[in-house]
Short mmCIF file of C-alpha atoms and ligand atoms in Angstrom, two decimals:
data_model
loop_
_atom_site.label_atom_id
_atom_site.label_comp_id
_atom_site.label_asym_id
_atom_site.label_seq_id
_atom_site.Cartn_x
_atom_site.Cartn_y
_atom_site.Cartn_z
CA MET A 1 16.88 99.32 132.64
CA SER A 2 19.15 96.45 131.77
CA SER A 3 22.12 98.68 131.04
CA LEU A 4 22.00 100.21 134.49
CA GLN A 5 24.83 98.96 136.66
CA LEU A 6 22.41 98.03 139.35
CA ASN A 7 21.03 95.00 140.92
CA PHE A 8 18.10 93.99 138.74
CA LYS A 9 17.05 90.43 138.71
CA SER A 10 14.03 88.30 138.27
CA LEU A 11 14.20 85.08 140.19
CA LYS A 12 16.67 83.89 142.73
CA ALA A 13 16.73 80.81 144.88
CA GLY A 14 16.52 81.51 148.57
CA PRO A 15 15.32 79.84 151.73
CA PHE A 16 11.83 81.29 151.31
CA ARG A 17 11.51 80.32 147.69
CA CYS A 18 8.43 78.20 147.45
CA GLY A 19 8.74 74.75 145.98
CA SER A 20 6.35 73.16 143.55
CA GLY A 21 2.82 72.22 144.54
CA PRO A 22 0.13 74.26 146.19
CA ARG A 23 1.23 77.54 147.66
CA ARG A 24 -0.40 79.59 150.33
CA PHE A 25 -0.56 83.34 150.46
CA PRO A 26 0.12 84.59 153.95
CA THR A 27 -2.87 86.95 153.76
CA LYS A 28 -5.79 87.85 155.88
CA PRO A 29 -9.10 86.68 154.37
CA GLY A 30 -10.49 89.41 152.20
CA SER A 31 -7.25 91.23 151.64
CA VAL A 32 -6.89 89.68 148.22
CA ARG A 33 -10.20 89.98 146.50
CA CYS A 34 -9.24 89.23 142.97
CA ALA A 35 -6.82 86.67 141.67
CA ALA A 36 -7.02 87.06 137.92
CA ALA A 37 -4.01 85.00 136.95
CA SER A 38 -2.52 81.93 138.57
CA PRO A 39 0.91 82.81 139.95
CA THR A 40 3.72 82.33 137.48
CA ARG A 41 6.45 84.21 139.28
CA SER A 42 7.31 83.92 142.92
CA TYR A 43 9.45 86.17 145.09
CA ALA A 44 10.69 86.07 148.65
CA ILE A 45 10.28 89.46 150.31
CA THR A 46 11.73 90.33 153.69
CA LEU A 47 9.49 92.78 155.51
CA LEU A 48 11.15 94.91 158.17
CA PRO A 49 8.35 96.91 159.83
CA GLY A 50 10.67 98.45 162.44
CA ASP A 51 9.38 101.07 164.85
CA GLY A 52 6.78 103.80 165.30
CA ILE A 53 4.48 104.02 162.30
CA GLY A 54 6.58 101.38 160.49
CA PRO A 55 4.30 98.39 161.25
CA GLU A 56 1.16 100.33 160.19
CA VAL A 57 2.51 101.44 156.84
CA ILE A 58 4.14 98.08 156.09
CA SER A 59 0.87 96.28 156.72
CA VAL A 60 -0.84 98.49 154.11
CA ALA A 61 1.99 98.04 151.59
CA LYS A 62 1.97 94.26 152.07
CA ASN A 63 -1.73 94.04 151.21
CA VAL A 64 -1.25 96.26 148.18
CA LEU A 65 1.64 94.08 146.98
CA LEU A 66 -0.44 90.93 147.44
CA LEU A 67 -3.36 92.27 145.47
CA ALA A 68 -1.33 93.82 142.64
CA GLY A 69 0.73 90.62 142.51
CA ALA A 70 -2.35 88.39 142.38
CA ILE A 71 -3.70 90.40 139.46
CA GLU A 72 -0.38 90.32 137.62
CA GLY A 73 0.34 86.65 138.30
CA ILE A 74 3.01 87.21 140.92
CA GLU A 75 3.22 85.38 144.21
CA PHE A 76 4.99 86.80 147.25
CA ASN A 77 6.36 84.93 150.22
CA PHE A 78 6.75 87.39 153.04
CA HIS A 79 9.11 86.92 155.91
CA GLU A 80 8.82 89.49 158.69
CA MET A 81 11.92 90.23 160.78
CA PRO A 82 12.75 92.70 163.54
CA VAL A 83 15.06 95.68 163.02
CA GLY A 84 15.82 98.92 164.90
CA GLY A 85 14.21 99.52 168.28
CA ALA A 86 11.93 96.51 167.86
CA ALA A 87 15.01 94.31 167.43
CA LEU A 88 16.76 95.98 170.39
CA ASP A 89 13.82 95.15 172.63
CA LEU A 90 13.62 91.58 171.37
CA THR A 91 17.28 90.63 170.99
CA GLY A 92 19.43 93.42 172.44
CA VAL A 93 20.90 94.50 169.08
CA PRO A 94 19.45 96.77 166.37
CA LEU A 95 20.25 94.39 163.50
CA PRO A 96 20.20 90.73 164.57
CA GLY A 97 22.27 88.38 162.40
CA GLU A 98 19.09 86.46 161.53
CA THR A 99 17.51 89.61 160.15
CA LEU A 100 20.52 90.45 157.99
CA SER A 101 20.86 86.93 156.60
CA ALA A 102 17.12 86.66 155.91
CA ALA A 103 17.32 89.99 154.08
CA GLN A 104 20.41 88.95 152.13
CA GLN A 105 18.78 85.75 150.98
CA SER A 106 15.53 87.29 149.79
CA ASP A 107 14.65 88.86 146.46
CA ALA A 108 13.89 92.29 147.91
CA VAL A 109 13.59 93.99 151.27
CA LEU A 110 10.83 96.41 152.27
CA LEU A 111 11.50 98.50 155.37
CA GLY A 112 9.07 100.67 157.34
CA ALA A 113 10.94 103.03 159.64
CA ILE A 114 13.24 102.83 162.63
CA GLY A 115 13.80 104.85 165.81
CA GLY A 116 11.89 106.30 168.71
CA TYR A 117 12.25 108.30 171.94
CA LYS A 118 12.78 105.16 173.96
CA TRP A 119 16.15 104.42 172.38
CA ASP A 120 17.32 108.01 171.74
CA ASN A 121 19.84 107.99 174.57
CA ASN A 122 21.28 104.56 173.82
CA GLU A 123 24.98 104.23 173.10
CA LYS A 124 25.76 104.46 169.42
CA HIS A 125 26.08 100.71 168.75
CA LEU A 126 22.70 100.23 170.44
CA LYS A 127 20.82 102.90 168.50
CA PRO A 128 18.10 101.86 166.04
CA GLU A 129 19.79 104.05 163.37
CA THR A 130 22.93 101.93 163.68
CA GLY A 131 20.83 98.91 162.67
CA LEU A 132 19.71 100.69 159.50
CA LEU A 133 23.27 101.67 158.59
CA GLN A 134 24.45 98.09 159.20
CA LEU A 135 21.64 96.84 156.99
CA ARG A 136 22.60 99.19 154.13
CA GLU A 137 26.24 98.15 154.52
CA GLY A 138 25.36 94.44 154.80
CA LEU A 139 23.21 94.60 151.67
CA LYS A 140 25.89 96.66 149.88
CA VAL A 141 23.24 99.06 148.61
CA PHE A 142 25.40 102.03 147.66
CA ALA A 143 22.94 103.78 145.33
CA ASN A 144 19.94 105.44 146.92
CA LEU A 145 17.33 106.80 144.53
CA ARG A 146 14.98 109.36 146.09
CA PRO A 147 12.45 110.81 143.68
CA ALA A 148 10.59 114.01 144.56
CA THR A 149 7.63 114.61 142.31
CA VAL A 150 4.94 117.21 142.88
CA LEU A 151 1.71 115.48 141.98
CA PRO A 152 -0.92 117.81 140.48
CA GLN A 153 -3.37 116.52 143.11
CA LEU A 154 -1.11 117.69 145.95
CA VAL A 155 0.30 120.95 144.67
CA ASP A 156 -1.65 122.83 147.36
CA ALA A 157 0.01 120.76 150.08
CA SER A 158 3.41 122.32 149.26
CA THR A 159 4.55 125.21 151.41
CA LEU A 160 6.06 126.78 148.29
CA LYS A 161 4.05 129.00 145.95
CA LYS A 162 2.03 127.02 143.45
CA GLU A 163 3.99 128.40 140.47
CA VAL A 164 7.28 127.29 142.10
CA ALA A 165 6.17 123.81 143.13
CA GLU A 166 3.98 122.89 140.17
CA GLY A 167 5.61 120.41 137.80
CA VAL A 168 8.66 119.62 139.96
CA ASP A 169 9.97 116.18 139.08
CA LEU A 170 13.47 115.46 140.31
CA MET A 171 15.52 112.52 141.47
CA VAL A 172 18.21 112.63 144.15
CA VAL A 173 20.83 109.92 143.68
CA ARG A 174 22.48 109.66 147.08
CA GLU A 175 25.66 107.68 147.75
CA LEU A 176 24.63 105.48 150.67
CA THR A 177 27.45 103.31 151.98
CA GLY A 178 30.40 105.69 152.13
CA GLY A 179 31.42 109.19 153.13
CA ILE A 180 31.22 110.60 156.63
CA TYR A 181 28.61 108.04 157.72
CA PHE A 182 31.15 105.24 157.50
CA GLY A 183 34.57 106.97 157.26
CA LYS A 184 37.37 106.17 159.69
CA PRO A 185 38.79 107.37 162.00
CA ARG A 186 35.68 108.11 163.97
CA GLY A 187 34.73 108.19 167.61
CA PHE A 188 35.26 110.14 170.78
CA SER A 189 38.65 111.15 172.06
CA THR A 190 40.51 114.05 173.69
CA ASN A 191 42.53 116.72 171.94
CA GLN A 192 45.95 118.13 172.90
CA ASN A 193 44.30 120.40 175.46
CA GLY A 194 42.67 117.44 177.13
CA GLU A 195 39.26 118.51 175.82
CA GLU A 196 36.78 115.87 174.70
CA ILE A 197 36.25 115.69 170.93
CA GLY A 198 33.88 113.88 168.59
CA LEU A 199 35.47 112.85 165.30
CA ASN A 200 34.17 111.73 161.90
CA THR A 201 35.87 111.43 158.54
CA GLU A 202 34.51 112.33 155.12
CA VAL A 203 36.32 109.96 152.77
CA TYR A 204 35.62 108.73 149.23
CA SER A 205 37.70 106.50 147.00
CA ILE A 206 37.71 106.73 143.22
CA SER A 207 35.83 103.44 142.84
CA GLU A 208 33.08 104.59 145.20
CA ILE A 209 32.63 107.85 143.28
CA ASP A 210 32.80 106.23 139.86
CA ARG A 211 30.09 103.66 140.57
CA ILE A 212 27.60 106.16 142.01
CA ALA A 213 28.37 108.59 139.18
CA ARG A 214 27.54 105.88 136.61
CA VAL A 215 24.24 105.12 138.33
CA ALA A 216 23.43 108.84 138.28
CA PHE A 217 24.32 109.27 134.59
CA GLU A 218 22.25 106.21 133.69
CA THR A 219 19.34 107.57 135.75
CA ALA A 220 19.58 111.02 134.14
CA ARG A 221 19.76 109.45 130.68
CA LYS A 222 16.40 107.74 131.29
CA ARG A 223 14.89 110.98 132.58
CA ARG A 224 15.42 114.41 130.99
CA GLY A 225 19.15 114.00 130.39
CA LYS A 226 20.34 116.56 132.96
CA LEU A 227 22.61 115.75 135.88
CA CYS A 228 23.68 118.17 138.62
CA SER A 229 26.51 116.96 140.84
CA VAL A 230 26.39 118.56 144.28
CA ASP A 231 29.57 118.89 146.34
CA LYS A 232 31.63 121.26 148.48
CA ALA A 233 34.68 121.25 146.23
CA ASN A 234 35.61 124.79 147.25
CA VAL A 235 36.52 123.48 150.71
CA LEU A 236 36.67 119.68 151.02
CA GLU A 237 39.28 117.39 149.45
CA ALA A 238 36.77 114.52 149.30
CA SER A 239 34.56 116.81 147.20
CA MET A 240 37.46 117.88 144.96
CA LEU A 241 38.06 114.23 144.08
CA TRP A 242 34.29 113.73 143.71
CA ARG A 243 34.06 116.52 141.14
CA LYS A 244 37.15 115.32 139.24
CA ARG A 245 35.81 111.77 138.93
CA VAL A 246 32.26 112.84 138.03
CA MET A 247 33.80 114.89 135.19
CA ALA A 248 35.86 111.89 134.09
CA ILE A 249 32.82 109.56 134.06
CA ALA A 250 30.87 112.23 132.13
CA LEU A 251 33.02 111.41 129.08
CA GLU A 252 31.16 108.06 128.91
CA TYR A 253 27.82 109.94 128.76
CA PRO A 254 28.13 112.72 126.16
CA ASP A 255 24.34 112.78 125.82
CA VAL A 256 23.85 113.83 129.47
CA GLU A 257 24.27 117.51 130.35
CA LEU A 258 26.41 117.77 133.50
CA THR A 259 26.53 120.74 135.86
CA HIS A 260 28.12 121.16 139.30
CA MET A 261 26.78 123.03 142.28
CA TYR A 262 28.08 123.67 145.78
CA VAL A 263 25.80 122.18 148.39
CA ASP A 264 24.91 125.48 150.06
CA ASN A 265 23.82 126.92 146.73
CA ALA A 266 21.93 123.69 145.91
CA ALA A 267 20.00 123.97 149.18
CA MET A 268 19.02 127.51 148.19
CA GLN A 269 18.21 126.68 144.55
CA LEU A 270 15.96 123.81 145.63
CA VAL A 271 13.52 126.22 147.26
CA ARG A 272 14.14 129.11 144.84
CA ASN A 273 13.59 127.27 141.57
CA PRO A 274 13.33 123.49 142.01
CA LYS A 275 12.18 122.97 138.41
CA GLN A 276 15.75 123.60 137.22
CA PHE A 277 16.70 120.14 138.55
CA ASP A 278 16.28 116.79 136.83
CA THR A 279 18.74 114.37 138.46
CA ILE A 280 21.00 115.32 141.38
CA VAL A 281 23.95 113.16 142.43
CA THR A 282 25.62 113.72 145.76
CA ASN A 283 27.41 112.15 148.69
CA ASN A 284 25.84 110.42 151.67
CA ILE A 285 25.43 113.35 154.06
CA PHE A 286 24.49 116.00 151.49
CA GLY A 287 21.99 113.52 150.00
CA ASP A 288 20.47 112.92 153.42
CA ILE A 289 19.85 116.63 153.89
CA LEU A 290 18.88 117.61 150.34
CA SER A 291 16.43 114.72 149.97
CA ASP A 292 14.52 115.86 153.06
CA GLU A 293 14.47 119.36 151.64
CA ALA A 294 13.33 118.12 148.23
CA SER A 295 10.58 116.10 149.89
CA MET A 296 9.00 119.21 151.39
CA ILE A 297 8.63 120.76 147.95
CA THR A 298 6.16 117.97 147.26
CA GLY A 299 4.05 118.83 150.28
CA SER A 300 4.79 115.93 152.55
CA ILE A 301 7.65 113.64 153.39
CA GLY A 302 4.86 111.08 153.83
CA MET A 303 4.61 110.72 150.06
CA LEU A 304 8.18 109.89 149.10
CA PRO A 305 9.57 106.42 148.45
CA SER A 306 13.17 105.35 147.96
CA ALA A 307 15.14 102.52 146.43
CA SER A 308 18.61 101.46 147.54
CA LEU A 309 20.44 99.27 145.08
CA GLY A 310 23.71 97.42 144.83
CA GLU A 311 25.99 96.60 141.94
CA LYS A 312 24.84 94.27 139.20
CA ALA A 313 27.50 91.75 140.11
CA TRP A 314 26.17 91.60 143.66
CA THR A 315 23.40 89.04 143.89
CA GLY A 316 21.83 90.45 147.04
CA PRO A 317 18.51 92.23 147.09
CA GLY A 318 17.64 95.91 146.97
CA LEU A 319 16.29 97.75 149.99
CA PHE A 320 13.12 99.81 149.61
CA GLU A 321 11.88 102.24 152.21
CA PRO A 322 9.88 105.43 152.61
CA ILE A 323 12.17 108.36 153.30
CA HIS A 324 10.15 109.49 156.31
CA GLY A 325 11.05 108.40 159.81
CA SER A 326 9.16 106.46 162.45
CA ALA A 327 7.03 109.48 163.56
CA PRO A 328 6.68 108.27 167.18
CA ASP A 329 4.32 111.17 167.93
CA ILE A 330 1.58 109.61 165.78
CA ALA A 331 2.54 105.93 166.04
CA GLY A 332 -0.30 103.51 166.74
CA GLN A 333 -2.95 106.18 166.16
CA ASP A 334 -3.91 105.22 162.59
CA LYS A 335 -2.83 108.67 161.37
CA ALA A 336 0.24 107.79 159.28
CA ASN A 337 0.33 108.30 155.54
CA PRO A 338 1.06 104.84 154.06
CA LEU A 339 1.56 106.15 150.51
CA ALA A 340 5.36 106.55 150.69
CA THR A 341 5.62 102.88 151.66
CA VAL A 342 3.10 101.83 149.01
CA LEU A 343 5.15 103.75 146.44
CA SER A 344 8.31 102.11 147.84
CA ALA A 345 6.63 98.77 147.17
CA ALA A 346 6.10 99.96 143.59
CA MET A 347 9.82 100.82 143.36
CA LEU A 348 10.58 97.35 144.76
CA LEU A 349 8.60 95.81 141.92
CA LYS A 350 10.13 98.03 139.25
CA TYR A 351 13.77 98.34 140.30
CA GLY A 352 14.14 95.28 142.51
CA LEU A 353 12.20 92.62 140.62
CA GLY A 354 11.81 94.03 137.11
CA GLU A 355 8.00 93.81 137.45
CA ALA A 356 7.14 97.14 135.81
CA ASP A 357 3.48 96.33 135.08
CA ALA A 358 2.64 95.58 138.70
CA ALA A 359 4.58 98.69 139.75
CA GLU A 360 2.61 100.87 137.37
CA ARG A 361 -0.63 99.36 138.58
CA ILE A 362 0.22 100.43 142.14
CA GLU A 363 1.37 103.92 141.10
CA ALA A 364 -1.81 104.43 139.10
CA ALA A 365 -3.88 103.25 142.08
CA VAL A 366 -2.22 105.83 144.35
CA LEU A 367 -2.97 108.62 141.86
CA HIS A 368 -6.54 107.40 141.49
CA THR A 369 -7.01 107.38 145.28
CA LEU A 370 -5.74 110.96 145.47
CA ASP A 371 -7.98 111.93 142.54
CA ARG A 372 -10.93 110.68 144.54
CA GLY A 373 -9.97 113.12 147.30
CA PHE A 374 -8.71 110.77 150.02
CA ARG A 375 -6.04 112.42 152.20
CA THR A 376 -4.23 111.59 155.41
CA GLY A 377 -3.64 114.51 157.78
CA ASP A 378 -0.19 115.41 156.43
CA ILE A 379 -1.52 116.10 152.91
CA TYR A 380 -5.02 117.25 153.81
CA SER A 381 -6.45 120.41 152.29
CA ASP A 382 -9.99 121.81 152.35
CA GLY A 383 -12.58 119.98 150.31
CA ASN A 384 -10.90 116.59 150.59
CA LYS A 385 -11.76 113.58 152.72
CA LEU A 386 -9.59 113.06 155.79
CA VAL A 387 -8.79 109.37 156.31
CA GLY A 388 -6.51 107.34 158.54
CA CYS A 389 -3.76 104.94 157.54
CA LYS A 390 -6.01 101.89 157.30
CA GLU A 391 -8.75 103.60 155.31
CA MET A 392 -6.20 105.05 152.91
CA GLY A 393 -4.91 101.49 152.44
CA GLU A 394 -8.42 100.20 151.77
CA GLU A 395 -8.97 102.90 149.17
CA VAL A 396 -5.70 102.07 147.42
CA LEU A 397 -6.72 98.40 147.38
CA LYS A 398 -10.02 99.33 145.75
CA ALA A 399 -8.15 101.35 143.14
CA VAL A 400 -5.72 98.48 142.45
CA ASP A 401 -8.72 96.26 141.91
CA LEU A 402 -10.11 98.56 139.26
CA ASN A 403 -8.40 98.13 135.99
CA VAL A 404 -6.97 101.65 136.19
CA ALA A 405 -4.98 102.51 133.09
CA ALA A 406 -1.38 103.03 134.13
CA THR A 407 -0.73 106.73 133.76
CA VAL A 408 2.67 107.07 135.42
C1 LIG B 1 17.51 108.58 156.03
C2 LIG B 1 17.62 108.70 157.53
C3 LIG B 1 18.81 107.87 157.99
C4 LIG B 1 20.06 108.46 157.36
C5 LIG B 1 18.96 107.73 159.51
C6 LIG B 1 17.70 107.22 160.16
C7 LIG B 1 20.13 106.87 159.88
O1 LIG B 1 17.71 110.03 157.92
O2 LIG B 1 17.33 107.45 155.53
O3 LIG B 1 17.59 109.60 155.36
O4 LIG B 1 20.65 109.40 157.90
O5 LIG B 1 20.46 107.95 156.30
MG1 LIG B 2 17.45 111.39 156.31
#
């Protein structure tokens, strides 16, 4: 991983870094049942539960991190801050300055979800989503890794035929801090006929394309060595430059097989024959759409984690979040699937802190829990045991406790 031009680090001083002397875990009694090793490494983690099901899934992931950390000799200092609708209600803005600076000064950031009906009609600068975009921009996390893996245990949860879904294992590398999400000019105005218009700009510079292309080639190199760059170069200038630069960067990676696909075709190929894909690299908006599509191949968006990382030179933390939203329809009902957030915590350990062993312990625990038949509603199929968010969390904790051989 060290050659990846991403933000990997081990320890970093920050305001939450614990000093010497006795340390306290901010845990509920009983949530850490086994502390095999005395802590040797300590990390400051900003938790951003956000809205809807966010607090429920973050609470599960926090306990899983604590237990896996205790077993692996890692101590976490958690600092919980408001973001999104929760922050709007508390402070009047979706990303308070205190939240951003706490996040910037920590070793990694774990986010639940943002948004809800209550704030849907807010003006743009007062929307929860704006807080998330400001956070990504403020943390300079331009590379968003969204894996979509069909687990053998969940192949029946996919809406695709078993033979199509079985064995899918792909990674979408989405550019996250550029393109039409951030391009200027943007806004509302009137055209020459006096008619109201909404305006956004798809814009990419060479440096923005080059850095995400390198992350994608490095990612593909560590996987099956195949990279598909998705664009709309038959129509859009920003995509024409994208394709030209991806081809230029490809010269640095002769061992990676590069193909190009227009986004409409990619959307079709993803449901026709998803196994053809290994690593996909694409812009911000296409990545937003294709990663939701890819997630459904796996059966549930409730299973998929993501990692958002900055450049190696940038000393700020990575941002880790499930790719699902805040699901306000089931919020507070103990129905949410916490596994995407638990797997995001595993990505935090692996990509954000370089703690691969603890990450593998968590991934293995998730697989073991599924092997034992525990399912939340979104991934339930006949013959399994339907559980809520909390019980799923308890079962994962039990599995972390077991010395499950890391199989992923
Ligand atoms: C995602 C979400 C966000 C995005 C929204 C909530 C701003 O859909 O992370 O995919 O569009 O990036
Ligand atoms: Mg999305």
